[in-house]
């Protein structure tokens, strides 16, 4: 089968597209014929050795994907060959087939297209966990989302609106801000412009923001924290800008602001029931049309390197997917 391989933790350019043996389903594993894989920021980091997880080399990158079960190993009984599934496996998605631990494979809840299914769980799971479980966002509160046009950011816009909040979306250019507005943001702010913090202050006035959702870090975090009002919550989600900001803690003391870390991957393991409840909520919102991945570009299987390079260089809008084996609408089961 064809697969992208990371043979050394160097650059995205060094990934290779190769013929490799088909995987087999060992006990506790599921072999999935991959149809679509989405990109998440860690996919671009992991191949460069810049992510906290370093898989043994060589490995197939691609953390999140959807496809059809081809075979199951001993001890697997929650899926069977032919089932349409989502996989959140950390690696393996940029290949025609992947052998995945059974616990990372979930049957699709309905006749959802593979590319939507592949682009959903990581970003929406993270953003609902952050806004609801960690931040306890309330209806009518105002949240500023930094990196609002990215994967977790676009999910956060839709979820915050579904929760009844007022959303200020911050991103770096007009095209990205237009996407945020289309997804429901009440206000947009271009944080590449000098006056962006004054714009935020003008929007919220003296009471300040109730919440900041920060997926970017760098020089954006401190001004956003300063715009929080009394008991405002600051959600530390990610550092896409590459720099982990060092915050003067008097900013927390003043106004009793709360700085809250978000680590969805670990929380999911520690609180499986809360995670299951969130997935149920997301499936309901999806069915009602309140949330859906903002897929703005599809790359061919041969273009994985270009897709990862675009993500690392801040060129991606919303979510992008790699079509490993594109599905015809007629192949999809009916609701
Ligand atoms: N804590 C958790 O549990 C958790 C879970 C999932 C993801 N994350 C983290 O959340 C962050 C965002 O992930 P994502 O998948 O949403 O990524 P993404 O789709 O690439 O979005 C990241 C956004 O960050 C902004 N950005 C600012 N400076 C950047 C730079 N130098 N390079 C790239 N982007 C830059 C970009 O928007 P502008 O151009 O508009 O600034 C971009 O839209 C990552 O750090 C990821 O590791 C954390």
Short mmCIF file of C-alpha atoms and ligand atoms in Angstrom, two decimals:
data_model
loop_
_atom_site.label_atom_id
_atom_site.label_comp_id
_atom_site.label_asym_id
_atom_site.label_seq_id
_atom_site.Cartn_x
_atom_site.Cartn_y
_atom_site.Cartn_z
CA UNK A 1 0.00 0.00 0.00
CA UNK A 2 1.00 3.66 -0.30
CA UNK A 3 1.91 5.58 2.84
CA UNK A 4 3.68 8.75 3.93
CA UNK A 5 6.61 8.00 6.23
CA UNK A 6 8.52 10.09 8.72
CA UNK A 7 11.97 8.46 8.84
CA UNK A 8 13.73 11.18 10.91
CA UNK A 9 12.63 14.14 13.03
CA UNK A 10 13.82 16.78 10.58
CA UNK A 11 11.58 18.84 8.29
CA UNK A 12 8.21 18.40 6.62
CA UNK A 13 10.09 18.39 3.29
CA UNK A 14 11.83 15.14 4.30
CA UNK A 15 8.62 13.11 4.52
CA UNK A 16 8.59 10.32 1.92
CA UNK A 17 5.73 8.74 -0.05
CA UNK A 18 6.47 5.01 -0.22
CA UNK A 19 5.16 1.51 -0.91
CA UNK A 20 4.99 -0.38 2.37
CA UNK A 21 3.48 -3.75 3.41
CA UNK A 22 -0.21 -3.79 4.35
CA UNK A 23 -0.73 -3.80 8.15
CA UNK A 24 -2.31 -6.81 9.91
CA UNK A 25 -4.71 -6.69 12.84
CA UNK A 26 -2.81 -7.84 15.94
CA UNK A 27 -4.85 -8.72 19.06
CA UNK A 28 -6.71 -5.63 20.25
CA UNK A 29 -6.21 -3.83 16.92
CA UNK A 30 -8.47 -2.79 14.06
CA UNK A 31 -7.26 -2.42 10.47
CA UNK A 32 -9.00 0.51 8.82
CA UNK A 33 -9.07 1.39 5.10
CA UNK A 34 -8.52 5.15 5.40
CA UNK A 35 -10.85 7.34 3.32
CA UNK A 36 -10.10 10.83 4.65
CA UNK A 37 -7.67 12.33 7.17
CA UNK A 38 -7.78 15.82 8.63
CA UNK A 39 -4.90 18.03 9.73
CA UNK A 40 -4.38 19.21 13.29
CA UNK A 41 -1.54 21.47 14.39
CA UNK A 42 0.34 18.66 16.21
CA UNK A 43 0.61 16.77 12.85
CA UNK A 44 2.95 19.49 11.60
CA UNK A 45 4.94 19.51 14.86
CA UNK A 46 5.28 15.77 15.42
CA UNK A 47 7.21 15.08 12.18
CA UNK A 48 9.70 17.79 13.09
CA UNK A 49 10.27 16.36 16.60
CA UNK A 50 8.70 19.51 18.12
CA UNK A 51 5.75 17.79 19.82
CA UNK A 52 5.66 16.29 23.33
CA UNK A 53 4.94 12.87 21.80
CA UNK A 54 7.76 11.31 19.72
CA UNK A 55 6.64 8.04 18.08
CA UNK A 56 9.30 5.39 17.30
CA UNK A 57 10.76 5.92 13.80
CA UNK A 58 9.78 5.33 11.08
CA UNK A 59 6.09 6.14 11.49
CA UNK A 60 3.12 7.19 9.37
CA UNK A 61 1.88 10.66 10.47
CA UNK A 62 -1.81 11.64 10.46
CA UNK A 63 -3.54 11.79 13.85
CA UNK A 64 -7.23 11.86 12.93
CA UNK A 65 -8.98 9.98 10.16
CA UNK A 66 -12.09 8.13 9.09
CA UNK A 67 -12.62 5.01 7.01
CA UNK A 68 -13.98 1.48 6.83
CA UNK A 69 -13.00 -1.44 9.07
CA UNK A 70 -11.23 -4.16 7.04
CA UNK A 71 -10.22 -6.56 9.80
CA UNK A 72 -10.29 -6.85 13.59
CA UNK A 73 -7.82 -8.65 15.87
CA UNK A 74 -8.63 -11.02 18.74
CA UNK A 75 -10.59 -9.41 21.55
CA UNK A 76 -12.19 -6.65 19.44
CA UNK A 77 -15.97 -6.79 19.49
CA UNK A 78 -17.27 -3.19 19.29
CA UNK A 79 -16.67 -2.90 15.52
CA UNK A 80 -16.63 -5.39 12.63
CA UNK A 81 -15.46 -5.43 8.99
CA UNK A 82 -17.52 -3.03 6.88
CA UNK A 83 -18.24 -0.58 9.72
CA UNK A 84 -17.65 3.13 9.04
CA UNK A 85 -15.43 4.50 11.81
CA UNK A 86 -13.56 7.53 13.17
CA UNK A 87 -10.00 7.04 14.44
CA UNK A 88 -8.13 9.38 16.77
CA UNK A 89 -4.89 7.48 16.87
CA UNK A 90 -2.10 10.07 17.03
CA UNK A 91 -0.42 8.57 13.94
CA UNK A 92 -1.21 6.35 10.94
CA UNK A 93 -3.75 8.39 8.96
CA UNK A 94 -1.69 9.38 5.92
CA UNK A 95 -1.75 5.85 4.48
CA UNK A 96 -4.17 3.64 2.58
CA UNK A 97 -4.55 1.41 5.67
CA UNK A 98 -3.85 1.80 9.36
CA UNK A 99 -3.68 -0.70 12.24
CA UNK A 100 -5.21 1.16 15.19
CA UNK A 101 -5.68 0.20 18.87
CA UNK A 102 -9.36 -0.69 19.29
CA UNK A 103 -9.88 1.97 22.00
CA UNK A 104 -9.06 4.67 19.38
CA UNK A 105 -11.77 3.49 16.95
CA UNK A 106 -15.37 4.69 17.25
CA UNK A 107 -18.25 3.74 14.93
CA UNK A 108 -19.74 6.68 13.01
CA UNK A 109 -23.05 7.67 14.62
CA UNK A 110 -24.82 8.15 11.24
CA UNK A 111 -24.31 8.52 7.48
CA UNK A 112 -21.78 11.33 7.94
CA UNK A 113 -19.37 11.90 5.02
CA UNK A 114 -15.88 10.60 5.84
CA UNK A 115 -14.20 13.98 5.44
CA UNK A 116 -16.56 15.61 7.98
CA UNK A 117 -16.10 12.69 10.36
CA UNK A 118 -12.31 12.92 10.03
CA UNK A 119 -12.35 16.65 10.84
CA UNK A 120 -14.54 16.67 13.93
CA UNK A 121 -13.54 14.95 17.17
CA UNK A 122 -10.18 16.54 17.97
CA UNK A 123 -11.14 20.18 17.49
CA UNK A 124 -14.75 20.06 18.70
CA UNK A 125 -13.86 17.76 21.59
CA UNK A 126 -11.12 20.17 22.69
CA UNK A 127 -13.21 23.31 22.36
CA UNK A 128 -16.28 21.96 24.14
CA UNK A 129 -14.10 20.61 26.95
CA UNK A 130 -12.35 24.00 27.22
CA UNK A 131 -15.44 26.21 27.11
CA UNK A 132 -17.87 24.08 29.09
CA UNK A 133 -15.93 21.82 31.47
CA UNK A 134 -12.88 23.98 32.18
CA UNK A 135 -14.17 27.53 31.64
CA UNK A 136 -17.84 27.01 32.54
CA UNK A 137 -18.94 29.50 29.90
CA UNK A 138 -22.44 30.85 30.55
CA UNK A 139 -25.06 32.12 28.11
CA UNK A 140 -24.72 35.88 27.49
CA UNK A 141 -21.06 35.95 28.56
CA UNK A 142 -18.50 37.41 26.15
CA UNK A 143 -15.58 35.29 24.99
CA UNK A 144 -12.58 36.43 22.95
CA UNK A 145 -11.15 33.64 20.78
CA UNK A 146 -7.51 34.00 19.70
CA UNK A 147 -6.66 31.99 16.57
CA UNK A 148 -10.37 31.97 15.81
CA UNK A 149 -9.97 31.01 12.13
CA UNK A 150 -7.96 27.84 12.88
CA UNK A 151 -9.20 24.33 13.63
CA UNK A 152 -9.94 24.59 17.36
CA UNK A 153 -10.82 28.29 16.93
CA UNK A 154 -13.58 27.72 14.35
CA UNK A 155 -14.97 24.93 16.54
CA UNK A 156 -14.86 27.29 19.55
CA UNK A 157 -16.85 29.96 17.66
CA UNK A 158 -19.65 27.54 16.80
CA UNK A 159 -19.74 25.95 20.25
CA UNK A 160 -19.72 29.27 22.11
CA UNK A 161 -22.63 30.44 19.93
CA UNK A 162 -24.50 27.17 20.54
CA UNK A 163 -24.00 27.85 24.29
CA UNK A 164 -25.56 31.29 23.91
CA UNK A 165 -22.40 33.37 24.38
CA UNK A 166 -21.29 36.52 22.57
CA UNK A 167 -18.15 35.84 20.48
CA UNK A 168 -15.30 38.16 19.55
CA UNK A 169 -13.13 36.34 17.01
CA UNK A 170 -9.50 37.42 16.55
CA UNK A 171 -7.41 36.37 13.55
CA UNK A 172 -4.69 37.78 11.32
CA UNK A 173 -6.29 38.81 8.03
CA UNK A 174 -9.55 39.79 6.33
CA UNK A 175 -10.15 36.39 4.70
CA UNK A 176 -9.80 34.62 8.06
CA UNK A 177 -12.07 37.16 9.77
CA UNK A 178 -14.72 36.72 7.06
CA UNK A 179 -14.72 32.98 7.77
CA UNK A 180 -15.20 33.68 11.50
CA UNK A 181 -18.15 35.96 10.76
CA UNK A 182 -19.72 33.32 8.47
CA UNK A 183 -19.45 30.83 11.34
CA UNK A 184 -21.40 33.12 13.64
CA UNK A 185 -18.87 35.39 15.42
CA UNK A 186 -20.62 38.56 16.64
CA UNK A 187 -17.50 40.72 16.21
CA UNK A 188 -14.15 40.24 14.51
CA UNK A 189 -10.80 41.82 15.34
CA UNK A 190 -7.63 41.73 13.23
CA UNK A 191 -4.92 41.13 15.81
CA UNK A 192 -2.16 41.70 13.27
CA UNK A 193 -3.05 45.43 13.50
CA UNK A 194 -1.59 47.62 16.26
CA UNK A 195 -4.89 48.88 17.66
CA UNK A 196 -6.49 45.46 18.24
CA UNK A 197 -6.51 45.64 22.04
CA UNK A 198 -8.30 49.06 21.91
CA UNK A 199 -10.89 47.49 19.60
CA UNK A 200 -11.54 44.72 22.14
CA UNK A 201 -11.80 47.23 25.00
CA UNK A 202 -14.24 49.33 22.95
CA UNK A 203 -16.41 46.26 22.35
CA UNK A 204 -16.64 45.17 26.00
CA UNK A 205 -16.37 48.50 27.84
CA UNK A 206 -15.55 48.74 31.54
CA UNK A 207 -16.86 45.32 32.63
CA UNK A 208 -14.27 43.65 30.37
CA UNK A 209 -14.32 40.17 28.86
CA UNK A 210 -15.71 37.14 30.69
CA UNK A 211 -13.41 34.68 28.96
CA UNK A 212 -10.41 34.36 26.66
CA UNK A 213 -9.86 31.18 24.61
CA UNK A 214 -6.17 31.27 23.65
CA UNK A 215 -4.96 28.78 21.03
CA UNK A 216 -2.05 30.98 19.92
CA UNK A 217 0.14 32.24 22.80
CA UNK A 218 3.08 34.48 21.88
CA UNK A 219 2.54 38.23 22.13
CA UNK A 220 -1.27 37.94 21.89
CA UNK A 221 -1.89 36.40 25.32
CA UNK A 222 -1.01 39.22 27.71
CA UNK A 223 -3.15 41.96 26.11
CA UNK A 224 -6.05 39.50 26.01
CA UNK A 225 -5.59 38.64 29.69
CA UNK A 226 -5.54 42.36 30.52
CA UNK A 227 -8.92 42.76 28.78
CA UNK A 228 -10.58 40.26 31.17
CA UNK A 229 -12.93 41.69 33.76
CA UNK A 230 -13.59 40.65 37.40
CA UNK A 231 -13.37 36.83 37.75
CA UNK A 232 -12.68 36.53 34.02
CA UNK A 233 -11.32 33.15 32.92
CA UNK A 234 -8.31 32.71 30.64
CA UNK A 235 -8.17 29.32 28.87
CA UNK A 236 -4.64 28.21 27.93
CA UNK A 237 -5.29 25.99 24.90
CA UNK A 238 -2.22 26.17 22.67
CA UNK A 239 0.88 27.98 21.48
CA UNK A 240 0.53 27.98 17.70
CA UNK A 241 2.66 31.16 17.56
CA UNK A 242 5.54 29.04 18.84
CA UNK A 243 6.29 31.10 21.94
CA UNK A 244 4.99 30.26 25.43
CA UNK A 245 4.20 33.63 27.01
CA UNK A 246 5.49 34.53 30.48
CA UNK A 247 2.67 36.32 32.27
CA UNK A 248 3.07 38.73 35.24
CA UNK A 249 0.93 37.08 37.93
CA UNK A 250 -0.29 40.40 39.31
CA UNK A 251 -2.66 40.32 36.32
CA UNK A 252 -4.37 37.32 37.93
CA UNK A 253 -4.45 38.93 41.37
CA UNK A 254 -6.04 42.10 40.04
CA UNK A 255 -9.70 41.36 39.35
CA UNK A 256 -9.28 37.78 40.67
CA UNK A 257 -8.83 36.49 37.14
CA UNK A 258 -8.45 32.73 36.70
CA UNK A 259 -5.83 31.24 34.40
CA UNK A 260 -6.96 27.73 33.47
CA UNK A 261 -5.00 25.06 31.58
CA UNK A 262 -6.77 22.86 29.03
CA UNK A 263 -5.38 19.41 28.21
CA UNK A 264 -8.14 17.59 26.38
CA UNK A 265 -6.14 14.45 25.54
CA UNK A 266 -5.42 13.65 29.19
CA UNK A 267 -8.79 14.85 30.47
CA UNK A 268 -10.54 12.47 28.10
CA UNK A 269 -8.76 9.51 29.77
CA UNK A 270 -9.34 10.84 33.30
CA UNK A 271 -13.01 11.73 32.80
CA UNK A 272 -14.44 9.26 30.25
CA UNK A 273 -18.03 9.92 31.31
CA UNK A 274 -17.74 13.69 30.84
CA UNK A 275 -16.08 13.06 27.47
CA UNK A 276 -18.92 10.73 26.40
CA UNK A 277 -21.49 13.37 27.47
CA UNK A 278 -19.65 15.99 25.40
CA UNK A 279 -19.58 13.72 22.35
CA UNK A 280 -23.33 13.19 22.73
CA UNK A 281 -23.88 16.96 22.94
CA UNK A 282 -21.72 17.53 19.86
CA UNK A 283 -23.55 14.83 17.88
CA UNK A 284 -26.86 16.58 18.75
CA UNK A 285 -25.58 20.00 17.70
CA UNK A 286 -24.18 18.45 14.50
CA UNK A 287 -27.53 16.84 13.69
CA UNK A 288 -29.27 20.21 14.32
CA UNK A 289 -26.79 21.99 12.01
CA UNK A 290 -25.35 24.13 14.83
CA UNK A 291 -21.81 22.82 14.45
CA UNK A 292 -19.96 21.38 11.43
CA UNK A 293 -16.28 21.44 10.50
CA UNK A 294 -15.39 24.45 8.34
CA UNK A 295 -13.56 22.49 5.64
CA UNK A 296 -11.99 25.05 3.32
CA UNK A 297 -9.60 22.91 1.29
CA UNK A 298 -9.11 19.34 0.20
CA UNK A 299 -5.64 18.02 -0.61
CA UNK A 300 -4.93 14.91 -2.67
CA UNK A 301 -3.14 11.99 -1.00
CA UNK A 302 0.06 12.91 -2.87
CA UNK A 303 -0.10 16.45 -1.40
CA UNK A 304 0.31 15.66 2.32
CA UNK A 305 3.64 17.52 2.44
CA UNK A 306 2.03 20.68 0.97
CA UNK A 307 -0.85 20.46 3.45
CA UNK A 308 1.48 20.18 6.45
CA UNK A 309 3.68 23.01 5.15
CA UNK A 310 0.59 25.23 4.74
CA UNK A 311 -0.48 24.53 8.31
CA UNK A 312 2.98 25.26 9.72
CA UNK A 313 3.13 28.52 7.72
CA UNK A 314 -0.25 29.82 8.95
CA UNK A 315 -1.86 29.50 5.50
CA UNK A 316 -4.72 27.19 6.54
CA UNK A 317 -8.28 28.47 7.08
CA UNK A 318 -10.63 26.46 9.29
CA UNK A 319 -10.04 22.76 8.68
CA UNK A 320 -8.31 21.04 5.78
CA UNK A 321 -8.55 17.38 4.85
CA UNK A 322 -6.53 14.92 2.82
CA UNK A 323 -8.61 12.72 0.54
CA UNK A 324 -6.95 9.32 0.83
CA UNK A 325 -9.68 7.43 -1.08
CA UNK A 326 -12.49 9.89 -1.91
CA UNK A 327 -16.00 8.60 -1.36
CA UNK A 328 -18.86 9.00 -3.83
CA UNK A 329 -22.10 10.29 -2.24
CA UNK A 330 -23.83 7.21 -3.67
CA UNK A 331 -21.58 4.95 -1.56
CA UNK A 332 -22.85 6.49 1.68
CA UNK A 333 -25.59 4.68 3.62
CA UNK A 334 -28.86 6.63 3.84
CA UNK A 335 -30.15 8.04 7.14
N1 LIG B 1 -4.85 22.02 24.91
C1 LIG B 1 -5.38 21.07 24.16
O1 LIG B 1 -5.97 20.10 24.65
C2 LIG B 1 -5.28 21.22 22.66
C3 LIG B 1 -6.04 20.39 21.81
C4 LIG B 1 -5.96 20.63 20.42
C5 LIG B 1 -5.09 21.60 19.92
N2 LIG B 1 -4.33 22.32 20.79
C6 LIG B 1 -3.42 23.36 20.32
O2 LIG B 1 -4.17 24.42 19.79
C7 LIG B 1 -3.37 25.13 18.84
C8 LIG B 1 -4.16 25.33 17.56
O3 LIG B 1 -4.38 24.07 16.94
P1 LIG B 1 -5.20 23.97 15.57
O4 LIG B 1 -5.23 22.54 15.17
O5 LIG B 1 -6.43 24.74 15.69
O6 LIG B 1 -4.19 24.75 14.59
P2 LIG B 1 -4.50 25.69 13.30
O7 LIG B 1 -5.72 25.21 12.64
O8 LIG B 1 -3.25 25.77 12.54
O9 LIG B 1 -4.82 27.11 13.97
C9 LIG B 1 -3.85 27.81 14.66
C10 LIG B 1 -4.06 29.29 14.44
O10 LIG B 1 -3.00 29.96 15.13
C11 LIG B 1 -2.70 31.16 14.46
N3 LIG B 1 -1.25 31.41 14.46
C12 LIG B 1 -0.64 32.49 15.00
N4 LIG B 1 0.68 32.42 14.84
C13 LIG B 1 0.94 31.29 14.17
C14 LIG B 1 2.13 30.69 13.68
N5 LIG B 1 3.34 31.25 13.87
N6 LIG B 1 2.04 29.51 13.01
C15 LIG B 1 0.83 28.92 12.82
N7 LIG B 1 -0.34 29.45 13.27
C16 LIG B 1 -0.29 30.63 13.93
C17 LIG B 1 -3.24 31.04 13.04
O11 LIG B 1 -4.21 32.06 12.84
P3 LIG B 1 -3.86 33.58 12.48
O12 LIG B 1 -3.02 33.58 11.24
O13 LIG B 1 -5.19 34.16 12.31
O14 LIG B 1 -3.11 34.11 13.67
C18 LIG B 1 -3.96 29.68 12.99
O15 LIG B 1 -5.24 29.80 12.43
C19 LIG B 1 -2.09 24.32 18.66
O16 LIG B 1 -1.06 24.88 19.46
C20 LIG B 1 -2.49 22.94 19.19
O17 LIG B 1 -1.39 22.19 19.65
C21 LIG B 1 -4.42 22.15 22.14
#
